Amino acid sequence: MTDRAAEENTQNAETMIRLENLSKVFPAQDEAAVDDLSMEIYEGEIVVLVGPSGCGKTTTMKMINRIIEPTSGRIFLQGEDVTKVNPDNLRRRIGYVIQQIGLFPHMTIADNIATVPRMLGWDTKRTSDRIDELLETVGIDLSYRDRYPKELSGGQRQRIGVARAMAADPPVLLMDEPFGAIDPITRDRLQDEFLRLQQEIRKTIVFVTHDIDEAIKMGDRIAILKQQSKIAQYDTPESILTDPADEFVQNFIGSGPSIKRLSLSRISDIETADWPVARLTDSQDEARNKMQSSGKGYVLLLDDEDRPRRWVGTEDIKHDGVSLEEVGRPAVAIVEADSNLYDTLDTMITSYKGSAIIVDEGGRYQGVVDFTTVLEAINTMRPHEQDRHMSPPEQEQPHERTERDPQAGGEGDDDPV
């Protein structure tokens, strides 16, 4: 969700969770683990609680479903004061995903998912249909129904944990470092999958992590907590990165806030570079003409399903009679349109020539991103930051470009991927 979208959601959405002067003092402790915390969480948003170890973020989350009972204060869910209601009934309205996943090892995958529906008295058919629906939702084949957790990989078990949390279709999910015990590659993939899933299910999610980069990626809003769950700043990721509330927030964010902001912008939000394309079945003359008319040194070849296949340059098509399928080099460094600029820039830097091909979910060609495209996106961020740091006499008017500078990169005969 963009900063503007989050602001609109605040104006239009209902408050799903409200914490009012919430405190927790554990027995034999002199100081409160959570001290007088008040905050509102809006319907359909992911709110990330992040802070140093021992700051009270997990305790705060566990008080929402009263796994930990508050010492004082009140908890409201959908406008209802649930501070004193039956805690078991409350927890059946709130999904819960933890770092260790917590699947029952002696139960099959289907039985694990069915835990809460059976507690609620669902009939067999309704429960079975829901199991199948959730397995498909989280990308697990239905043949896994009768397997046991030990037969699944860590990533698969995490998906089942999410499915179980959603089994009774609760309006709220609590997620306590759900991707913390997974290797970095799997974690990044699961984060992306979950964000795509959230676009469909639109649950209200309270997400705990100690990783500010994960918070920036996952959260519609972030609450940066000091000790005793004192809120240092509660705002959108972009607002926190561009306007940190104090030195504590600045230090917690760490270096490179401008680079971190790239993870908030999607490829689909920016203008792509104009590269010529041809078909694998085209003749060399057709490909050569497209290159010459565009001023580029390369053309991207697509197959009959619009999937990018090869890059072909001027030097590759000097020999008539050779099929385009046999010249050039494979089209690599491919990203989907919903990828963020941070990941796309990383792909471009590690690619052979420094560009990325954009495709949709079906792998069909959408455009090309080059360094000029990314620089222009970054430049749109700069005037806002300059306004905050420059006094009026020093403030410069942003330079308006009517066309790309061929020397800036990504134009003329610059090489693609």
Short mmCIF file of C-alpha atoms in Angstrom, two decimals:
data_model
loop_
_atom_site.label_atom_id
_atom_site.label_comp_id
_atom_site.label_asym_id
_atom_site.label_seq_id
_atom_site.Cartn_x
_atom_site.Cartn_y
_atom_site.Cartn_z
CA MET A 1 0.00 0.00 0.00
CA THR A 2 1.39 3.41 -0.94
CA ASP A 3 1.64 6.30 1.50
CA ARG A 4 -1.35 8.03 -0.14
CA ALA A 5 -3.39 4.82 -0.15
CA ALA A 6 -2.67 4.32 3.54
CA GLU A 7 -3.85 7.85 4.27
CA GLU A 8 -7.07 7.26 2.31
CA ASN A 9 -7.58 3.98 4.15
CA THR A 10 -7.32 5.84 7.47
CA GLN A 11 -10.11 8.18 6.39
CA ASN A 12 -12.40 5.45 5.03
CA ALA A 13 -11.73 2.30 7.07
CA GLU A 14 -13.17 1.31 10.40
CA THR A 15 -10.95 0.85 13.43
CA MET A 16 -10.55 -2.92 13.80
CA ILE A 17 -8.40 -2.97 16.97
CA ARG A 18 -8.08 -0.28 19.63
CA LEU A 19 -5.70 -0.55 22.56
CA GLU A 20 -6.53 1.85 25.35
CA ASN A 21 -3.95 2.57 28.09
CA LEU A 22 -2.76 -1.03 27.95
CA SER A 23 -0.16 -2.09 30.54
CA LYS A 24 1.44 -5.34 31.67
CA VAL A 25 3.50 -5.91 34.80
CA PHE A 26 4.72 -9.47 35.21
CA PRO A 27 4.93 -11.00 38.71
CA ALA A 28 8.15 -10.22 40.62
CA GLN A 29 8.99 -7.44 38.13
CA ASP A 30 9.41 -3.85 39.26
CA GLU A 31 8.93 -2.28 35.84
CA ALA A 32 6.12 -2.76 33.37
CA ALA A 33 6.84 -4.77 30.23
CA VAL A 34 4.19 -2.63 28.49
CA ASP A 35 3.34 0.76 29.96
CA ASP A 36 0.19 2.71 29.10
CA LEU A 37 0.06 1.85 25.39
CA SER A 38 -2.73 3.32 23.27
CA MET A 39 -3.06 2.82 19.50
CA GLU A 40 -5.59 2.15 16.75
CA ILE A 41 -5.26 -0.42 13.97
CA TYR A 42 -7.42 0.02 10.89
CA GLU A 43 -9.36 -2.65 9.05
CA GLY A 44 -7.50 -4.38 6.22
CA GLU A 45 -4.04 -3.06 7.09
CA ILE A 46 -0.80 -4.76 8.09
CA VAL A 47 0.58 -3.00 11.16
CA VAL A 48 4.12 -3.99 12.08
CA LEU A 49 5.40 -3.75 15.64
CA VAL A 50 9.18 -3.39 15.52
CA GLY A 51 11.77 -2.47 18.09
CA PRO A 52 14.84 -3.68 19.98
CA SER A 53 14.84 -7.02 21.79
CA GLY A 54 12.88 -6.92 25.04
CA CYS A 55 10.95 -3.76 24.18
CA GLY A 56 7.57 -5.45 24.70
CA LYS A 57 6.39 -5.90 21.11
CA THR A 58 5.54 -9.62 21.45
CA THR A 59 3.93 -9.04 24.84
CA THR A 60 1.80 -6.31 23.25
CA MET A 61 0.67 -8.62 20.46
CA LYS A 62 -0.14 -11.49 22.86
CA MET A 63 -2.35 -9.18 24.92
CA ILE A 64 -4.54 -8.58 21.86
CA ASN A 65 -5.78 -12.19 21.97
CA ARG A 66 -5.13 -12.38 25.71
CA ILE A 67 -2.62 -15.19 25.64
CA ILE A 68 -1.07 -12.72 28.08
CA GLU A 69 -3.64 -10.97 30.22
CA PRO A 70 -3.18 -7.20 30.59
CA THR A 71 -2.62 -5.77 34.05
CA SER A 72 -4.68 -2.72 33.16
CA GLY A 73 -6.22 -0.99 30.17
CA ARG A 74 -8.76 -2.15 27.62
CA ILE A 75 -8.79 -4.00 24.29
CA PHE A 76 -11.45 -3.34 21.66
CA LEU A 77 -12.12 -5.60 18.67
CA GLN A 78 -14.54 -4.27 16.05
CA GLY A 79 -15.80 -1.77 18.60
CA GLU A 80 -16.44 -4.40 21.28
CA ASP A 81 -14.61 -4.30 24.59
CA VAL A 82 -13.08 -7.80 24.73
CA THR A 83 -10.90 -7.23 27.79
CA LYS A 84 -13.10 -9.42 29.98
CA VAL A 85 -14.86 -11.73 27.50
CA ASN A 86 -14.19 -15.48 27.43
CA PRO A 87 -10.58 -15.67 26.13
CA ASP A 88 -11.14 -18.95 24.27
CA ASN A 89 -14.02 -17.44 22.31
CA LEU A 90 -11.90 -14.36 21.60
CA ARG A 91 -9.03 -16.44 20.22
CA ARG A 92 -11.36 -18.20 17.81
CA ARG A 93 -11.98 -14.78 16.23
CA ILE A 94 -8.26 -14.12 15.82
CA GLY A 95 -5.81 -16.15 13.72
CA TYR A 96 -2.34 -16.71 15.16
CA VAL A 97 0.93 -17.52 13.36
CA ILE A 98 4.18 -17.93 15.28
CA GLN A 99 7.83 -18.27 14.30
CA GLN A 100 8.06 -21.97 15.17
CA ILE A 101 4.77 -22.47 13.26
CA GLY A 102 3.35 -24.73 15.98
CA LEU A 103 1.76 -27.43 13.83
CA PHE A 104 0.68 -30.53 15.75
CA PRO A 105 3.21 -33.20 14.67
CA HIS A 106 0.86 -36.15 15.31
CA MET A 107 -1.89 -34.68 13.10
CA THR A 108 -2.12 -34.60 9.30
CA ILE A 109 -2.02 -31.32 7.41
CA ALA A 110 -5.79 -31.48 6.91
CA ASP A 111 -6.38 -32.08 10.61
CA ASN A 112 -4.09 -29.22 11.57
CA ILE A 113 -6.01 -26.81 9.35
CA ALA A 114 -9.33 -28.13 10.63
CA THR A 115 -8.51 -27.49 14.31
CA VAL A 116 -10.55 -24.32 14.85
CA PRO A 117 -13.43 -25.13 12.45
CA ARG A 118 -14.02 -28.34 14.39
CA MET A 119 -13.98 -26.43 17.67
CA LEU A 120 -16.64 -24.16 16.19
CA GLY A 121 -18.80 -27.14 15.26
CA TRP A 122 -18.49 -27.00 11.48
CA ASP A 123 -19.85 -30.03 9.66
CA THR A 124 -17.51 -32.42 7.83
CA LYS A 125 -18.23 -31.19 4.30
CA ARG A 126 -17.85 -27.52 5.16
CA THR A 127 -14.57 -28.24 6.95
CA SER A 128 -13.22 -30.37 4.10
CA ASP A 129 -14.13 -27.75 1.49
CA ARG A 130 -12.40 -25.07 3.57
CA ILE A 131 -9.24 -27.20 3.83
CA ASP A 132 -9.11 -27.59 0.04
CA GLU A 133 -9.77 -23.88 -0.47
CA LEU A 134 -6.98 -22.85 1.89
CA LEU A 135 -4.45 -25.31 0.47
CA GLU A 136 -5.05 -23.81 -2.96
CA THR A 137 -4.86 -20.29 -1.53
CA VAL A 138 -1.42 -20.84 0.01
CA GLY A 139 -0.10 -22.79 -2.98
CA ILE A 140 0.01 -26.32 -1.53
CA ASP A 141 -1.12 -29.26 -3.66
CA LEU A 142 -4.22 -31.07 -2.38
CA SER A 143 -2.23 -34.32 -2.30
CA TYR A 144 -0.56 -32.98 0.86
CA ARG A 145 -3.79 -33.24 2.86
CA ASP A 146 -2.86 -36.56 4.45
CA ARG A 147 0.82 -35.88 5.03
CA TYR A 148 2.37 -35.00 8.37
CA PRO A 149 4.32 -31.81 9.18
CA LYS A 150 7.66 -33.66 9.28
CA GLU A 151 7.18 -34.55 5.61
CA LEU A 152 7.09 -30.88 4.56
CA SER A 153 9.84 -28.33 4.06
CA GLY A 154 10.14 -25.31 6.34
CA GLY A 155 8.50 -23.06 3.77
CA GLN A 156 5.63 -25.50 3.24
CA ARG A 157 5.04 -25.79 7.00
CA GLN A 158 4.93 -22.01 7.24
CA ARG A 159 2.27 -21.90 4.52
CA ILE A 160 0.22 -24.47 6.41
CA GLY A 161 0.59 -22.36 9.55
CA VAL A 162 -0.91 -19.40 7.69
CA ALA A 163 -3.70 -21.62 6.31
CA ARG A 164 -4.55 -22.88 9.79
CA ALA A 165 -4.66 -19.31 11.12
CA MET A 166 -7.17 -18.40 8.39
CA ALA A 167 -9.26 -21.58 8.71
CA ALA A 168 -12.29 -19.99 10.40
CA ASP A 169 -11.93 -16.83 8.29
CA PRO A 170 -11.09 -14.54 11.25
CA PRO A 171 -11.01 -10.77 10.62
CA VAL A 172 -7.66 -10.44 12.43
CA LEU A 173 -4.34 -12.30 12.14
CA LEU A 174 -1.51 -12.02 14.65
CA MET A 175 1.88 -12.94 13.22
CA ASP A 176 4.86 -13.22 15.57
CA GLU A 177 8.04 -13.21 13.47
CA PRO A 178 6.41 -15.73 11.11
CA PHE A 179 9.32 -15.82 8.66
CA GLY A 180 12.15 -15.56 11.19
CA ALA A 181 13.17 -19.24 11.27
CA ILE A 182 13.44 -19.66 7.48
CA ASP A 183 16.46 -19.26 5.20
CA PRO A 184 16.74 -15.84 3.47
CA ILE A 185 15.73 -17.03 -0.01
CA THR A 186 12.62 -18.85 1.21
CA ARG A 187 11.77 -15.97 3.55
CA ASP A 188 11.86 -13.42 0.74
CA ARG A 189 9.65 -15.62 -1.45
CA LEU A 190 7.14 -16.23 1.36
CA GLN A 191 6.97 -12.51 2.13
CA ASP A 192 6.14 -11.78 -1.50
CA GLU A 193 3.56 -14.57 -1.60
CA PHE A 194 1.92 -13.34 1.58
CA LEU A 195 1.70 -9.76 0.33
CA ARG A 196 0.00 -11.03 -2.84
CA LEU A 197 -2.36 -13.10 -0.70
CA GLN A 198 -3.18 -10.07 1.45
CA GLN A 199 -4.34 -8.24 -1.67
CA GLU A 200 -7.07 -10.89 -1.90
CA ILE A 201 -8.01 -11.55 1.71
CA ARG A 202 -7.57 -8.00 3.14
CA LYS A 203 -7.23 -9.17 6.74
CA THR A 204 -6.26 -6.87 9.58
CA ILE A 205 -2.80 -8.08 10.57
CA VAL A 206 -0.56 -7.31 13.53
CA PHE A 207 2.94 -8.40 12.56
CA VAL A 208 5.91 -8.53 14.96
CA THR A 209 9.52 -8.41 13.76
CA HIS A 210 12.90 -7.16 14.93
CA ASP A 211 13.98 -6.45 11.31
CA ILE A 212 13.30 -2.90 10.10
CA ASP A 213 13.75 -3.94 6.46
CA GLU A 214 11.05 -6.59 6.85
CA ALA A 215 8.84 -4.01 8.55
CA ILE A 216 9.27 -1.59 5.65
CA LYS A 217 8.47 -4.31 3.14
CA MET A 218 5.47 -5.82 4.92
CA GLY A 219 3.78 -2.95 6.72
CA ASP A 220 1.08 -0.51 5.70
CA ARG A 221 2.02 1.17 8.97
CA ILE A 222 4.91 0.66 11.34
CA ALA A 223 4.99 1.23 15.09
CA ILE A 224 8.59 1.66 16.21
CA LEU A 225 8.67 0.84 19.90
CA LYS A 226 11.05 1.84 22.66
CA GLN A 227 11.32 -0.07 25.94
CA GLN A 228 7.98 -0.81 27.64
CA SER A 229 6.27 -0.53 24.23
CA LYS A 230 6.51 3.24 24.25
CA ILE A 231 5.69 4.38 20.71
CA ALA A 232 8.57 6.32 19.21
CA GLN A 233 6.74 6.72 15.88
CA TYR A 234 3.61 5.19 14.38
CA ASP A 235 3.25 6.02 10.71
CA THR A 236 3.53 4.76 7.16
CA PRO A 237 6.91 3.35 6.05
CA GLU A 238 7.51 6.26 3.69
CA SER A 239 6.77 8.87 6.36
CA ILE A 240 9.10 7.14 8.81
CA LEU A 241 11.90 6.96 6.25
CA THR A 242 11.52 10.55 5.08
CA ASP A 243 10.67 12.20 8.39
CA PRO A 244 11.88 10.17 11.41
CA ALA A 245 10.43 11.47 14.66
CA ASP A 246 13.66 11.57 16.66
CA GLU A 247 17.22 10.28 16.98
CA PHE A 248 16.03 6.91 18.31
CA VAL A 249 14.01 6.31 15.14
CA GLN A 250 16.88 7.49 12.93
CA ASN A 251 19.29 5.11 14.62
CA PHE A 252 16.84 2.23 14.45
CA ILE A 253 16.24 2.77 10.72
CA GLY A 254 19.99 2.73 10.16
CA SER A 255 21.90 3.90 7.12
CA GLY A 256 20.51 4.22 3.63
CA PRO A 257 16.92 5.36 4.20
CA SER A 258 16.70 6.63 0.62
CA ILE A 259 17.70 3.21 -0.70
CA LYS A 260 15.16 1.58 1.61
CA ARG A 261 12.48 3.80 0.09
CA LEU A 262 12.99 2.04 -3.25
CA SER A 263 11.31 -1.02 -1.72
CA LEU A 264 8.10 1.04 -1.40
CA SER A 265 7.81 1.81 -5.13
CA ARG A 266 6.58 -0.78 -7.62
CA ILE A 267 7.66 -1.18 -11.20
CA SER A 268 4.02 -0.87 -12.22
CA ASP A 269 4.02 2.68 -10.81
CA ILE A 270 6.76 4.06 -13.07
CA GLU A 271 7.22 4.69 -16.76
CA THR A 272 9.21 1.99 -18.54
CA ALA A 273 11.96 2.58 -21.07
CA ASP A 274 11.13 2.42 -24.76
CA TRP A 275 12.92 -0.56 -26.28
CA PRO A 276 12.22 -2.06 -29.72
CA VAL A 277 10.80 -5.57 -29.85
CA ALA A 278 10.56 -8.11 -32.65
CA ARG A 279 9.40 -11.68 -33.07
CA LEU A 280 11.57 -14.76 -33.19
CA THR A 281 9.96 -15.47 -36.53
CA ASP A 282 10.83 -12.04 -37.99
CA SER A 283 13.53 -11.70 -40.61
CA GLN A 284 16.91 -10.13 -39.90
CA ASP A 285 15.93 -7.15 -42.06
CA GLU A 286 12.82 -6.55 -39.93
CA ALA A 287 14.85 -6.67 -36.71
CA ARG A 288 17.55 -4.41 -38.20
CA ASN A 289 14.97 -1.83 -39.30
CA LYS A 290 13.42 -1.71 -35.82
CA MET A 291 16.82 -1.11 -34.26
CA GLN A 292 17.68 1.64 -36.71
CA SER A 293 14.36 3.44 -36.35
CA SER A 294 14.59 3.36 -32.55
CA GLY A 295 18.22 4.42 -32.28
CA LYS A 296 18.95 1.42 -30.08
CA GLY A 297 21.74 -1.07 -30.50
CA TYR A 298 19.62 -4.04 -29.49
CA VAL A 299 16.16 -5.47 -30.07
CA LEU A 300 14.28 -7.82 -27.74
CA LEU A 301 12.84 -10.92 -29.37
CA LEU A 302 9.49 -12.29 -28.18
CA ASP A 303 7.97 -15.68 -28.90
CA ASP A 304 4.41 -16.19 -30.16
CA GLU A 305 3.09 -15.90 -26.58
CA ASP A 306 4.81 -12.52 -25.99
CA ARG A 307 7.42 -14.02 -23.69
CA PRO A 308 10.93 -12.48 -23.91
CA ARG A 309 13.44 -14.91 -25.35
CA ARG A 310 16.58 -13.28 -26.76
CA TRP A 311 18.45 -10.01 -27.11
CA VAL A 312 19.86 -9.42 -30.57
CA GLY A 313 22.35 -6.66 -31.39
CA THR A 314 23.59 -5.10 -34.62
CA GLU A 315 26.63 -7.36 -34.69
CA ASP A 316 24.41 -10.44 -34.38
CA ILE A 317 22.47 -9.93 -37.60
CA LYS A 318 25.15 -9.29 -40.18
CA HIS A 319 24.81 -12.73 -41.67
CA ASP A 320 21.73 -13.18 -43.83
CA GLY A 321 20.00 -16.50 -43.88
CA VAL A 322 20.50 -17.19 -40.16
CA SER A 323 17.36 -17.45 -38.03
CA LEU A 324 16.98 -14.92 -35.22
CA GLU A 325 16.46 -17.86 -32.87
CA GLU A 326 20.12 -18.78 -33.41
CA VAL A 327 21.76 -15.42 -32.75
CA GLY A 328 22.17 -13.03 -29.83
CA ARG A 329 21.92 -14.18 -26.24
CA PRO A 330 19.13 -15.35 -23.90
CA ALA A 331 16.91 -12.73 -22.28
CA VAL A 332 17.63 -12.92 -18.55
CA ALA A 333 17.24 -10.48 -15.63
CA ILE A 334 13.44 -10.71 -15.74
CA VAL A 335 11.18 -9.21 -13.04
CA GLU A 336 7.41 -9.14 -12.57
CA ALA A 337 5.46 -5.90 -12.77
CA ASP A 338 4.68 -5.98 -9.04
CA SER A 339 8.37 -6.12 -8.09
CA ASN A 340 9.70 -3.20 -6.09
CA LEU A 341 12.43 -0.87 -7.31
CA TYR A 342 14.91 -2.08 -4.70
CA ASP A 343 14.80 -5.69 -5.93
CA THR A 344 14.68 -4.56 -9.55
CA LEU A 345 17.77 -2.38 -9.10
CA ASP A 346 19.57 -5.34 -7.56
CA THR A 347 18.62 -7.46 -10.58
CA MET A 348 19.86 -4.76 -12.95
CA ILE A 349 23.19 -4.38 -11.14
CA THR A 350 23.87 -8.11 -11.19
CA SER A 351 22.72 -8.57 -14.80
CA TYR A 352 25.14 -8.73 -17.69
CA LYS A 353 24.40 -5.28 -19.11
CA GLY A 354 22.31 -3.47 -16.50
CA SER A 355 18.64 -3.56 -17.47
CA ALA A 356 15.62 -5.60 -16.41
CA ILE A 357 12.77 -6.99 -18.51
CA ILE A 358 9.30 -6.61 -17.00
CA VAL A 359 6.72 -9.37 -17.42
CA ASP A 360 3.25 -10.02 -16.04
CA GLU A 361 2.28 -13.06 -13.95
CA GLY A 362 2.04 -15.15 -17.11
CA GLY A 363 5.56 -14.20 -18.20
CA ARG A 364 4.34 -11.92 -21.01
CA TYR A 365 6.43 -8.90 -21.94
CA GLN A 366 5.43 -5.55 -20.40
CA GLY A 367 8.47 -3.33 -20.88
CA VAL A 368 12.10 -2.69 -19.93
CA VAL A 369 13.55 -0.81 -16.98
CA ASP A 370 16.98 0.79 -17.34
CA PHE A 371 19.08 2.96 -15.04
CA THR A 372 17.61 6.16 -16.47
CA THR A 373 14.12 4.95 -15.54
CA VAL A 374 15.18 4.21 -11.97
CA LEU A 375 17.04 7.53 -11.65
CA GLU A 376 13.94 9.41 -12.76
CA ALA A 377 11.90 7.58 -10.11
CA ILE A 378 14.49 8.52 -7.49
CA ASN A 379 14.44 12.14 -8.64
CA THR A 380 10.72 12.34 -7.93
CA MET A 381 11.57 11.70 -4.27
CA ARG A 382 14.21 14.42 -4.05
CA PRO A 383 12.11 17.62 -4.19
CA HIS A 384 10.13 16.47 -1.12
CA GLU A 385 13.34 15.89 0.83
CA GLN A 386 14.89 19.16 -0.33
CA ASP A 387 11.81 21.07 0.82
CA ARG A 388 12.42 19.80 4.36
CA HIS A 389 16.12 20.61 4.49
CA MET A 390 16.53 23.84 2.48
CA SER A 391 15.59 27.31 3.64
CA PRO A 392 13.32 29.29 1.27
CA PRO A 393 16.09 31.50 -0.23
CA GLU A 394 18.18 28.42 -1.03
CA GLN A 395 15.35 26.29 -2.37
CA GLU A 396 15.74 25.39 -6.00
CA GLN A 397 12.99 24.67 -8.47
CA PRO A 398 13.08 21.03 -9.55
CA HIS A 399 14.57 20.61 -13.00
CA GLU A 400 11.90 19.56 -15.45
CA ARG A 401 13.06 17.22 -18.20
CA THR A 402 11.15 16.97 -21.42
CA GLU A 403 13.12 14.01 -22.73
CA ARG A 404 15.76 11.63 -21.52
CA ASP A 405 19.41 12.56 -21.83
CA PRO A 406 21.04 9.99 -24.12
CA GLN A 407 24.24 10.29 -22.05
CA ALA A 408 22.45 9.49 -18.78
CA GLY A 409 22.34 5.75 -19.44
CA GLY A 410 19.85 3.36 -20.97
CA GLU A 411 19.63 5.24 -24.30
CA GLY A 412 21.32 5.28 -27.66
CA ASP A 413 23.47 2.19 -28.16
CA ASP A 414 23.54 1.25 -24.45
CA ASP A 415 23.42 -2.47 -24.02
CA PRO A 416 20.39 -4.16 -22.41
CA VAL A 417 20.37 -7.14 -20.12
#
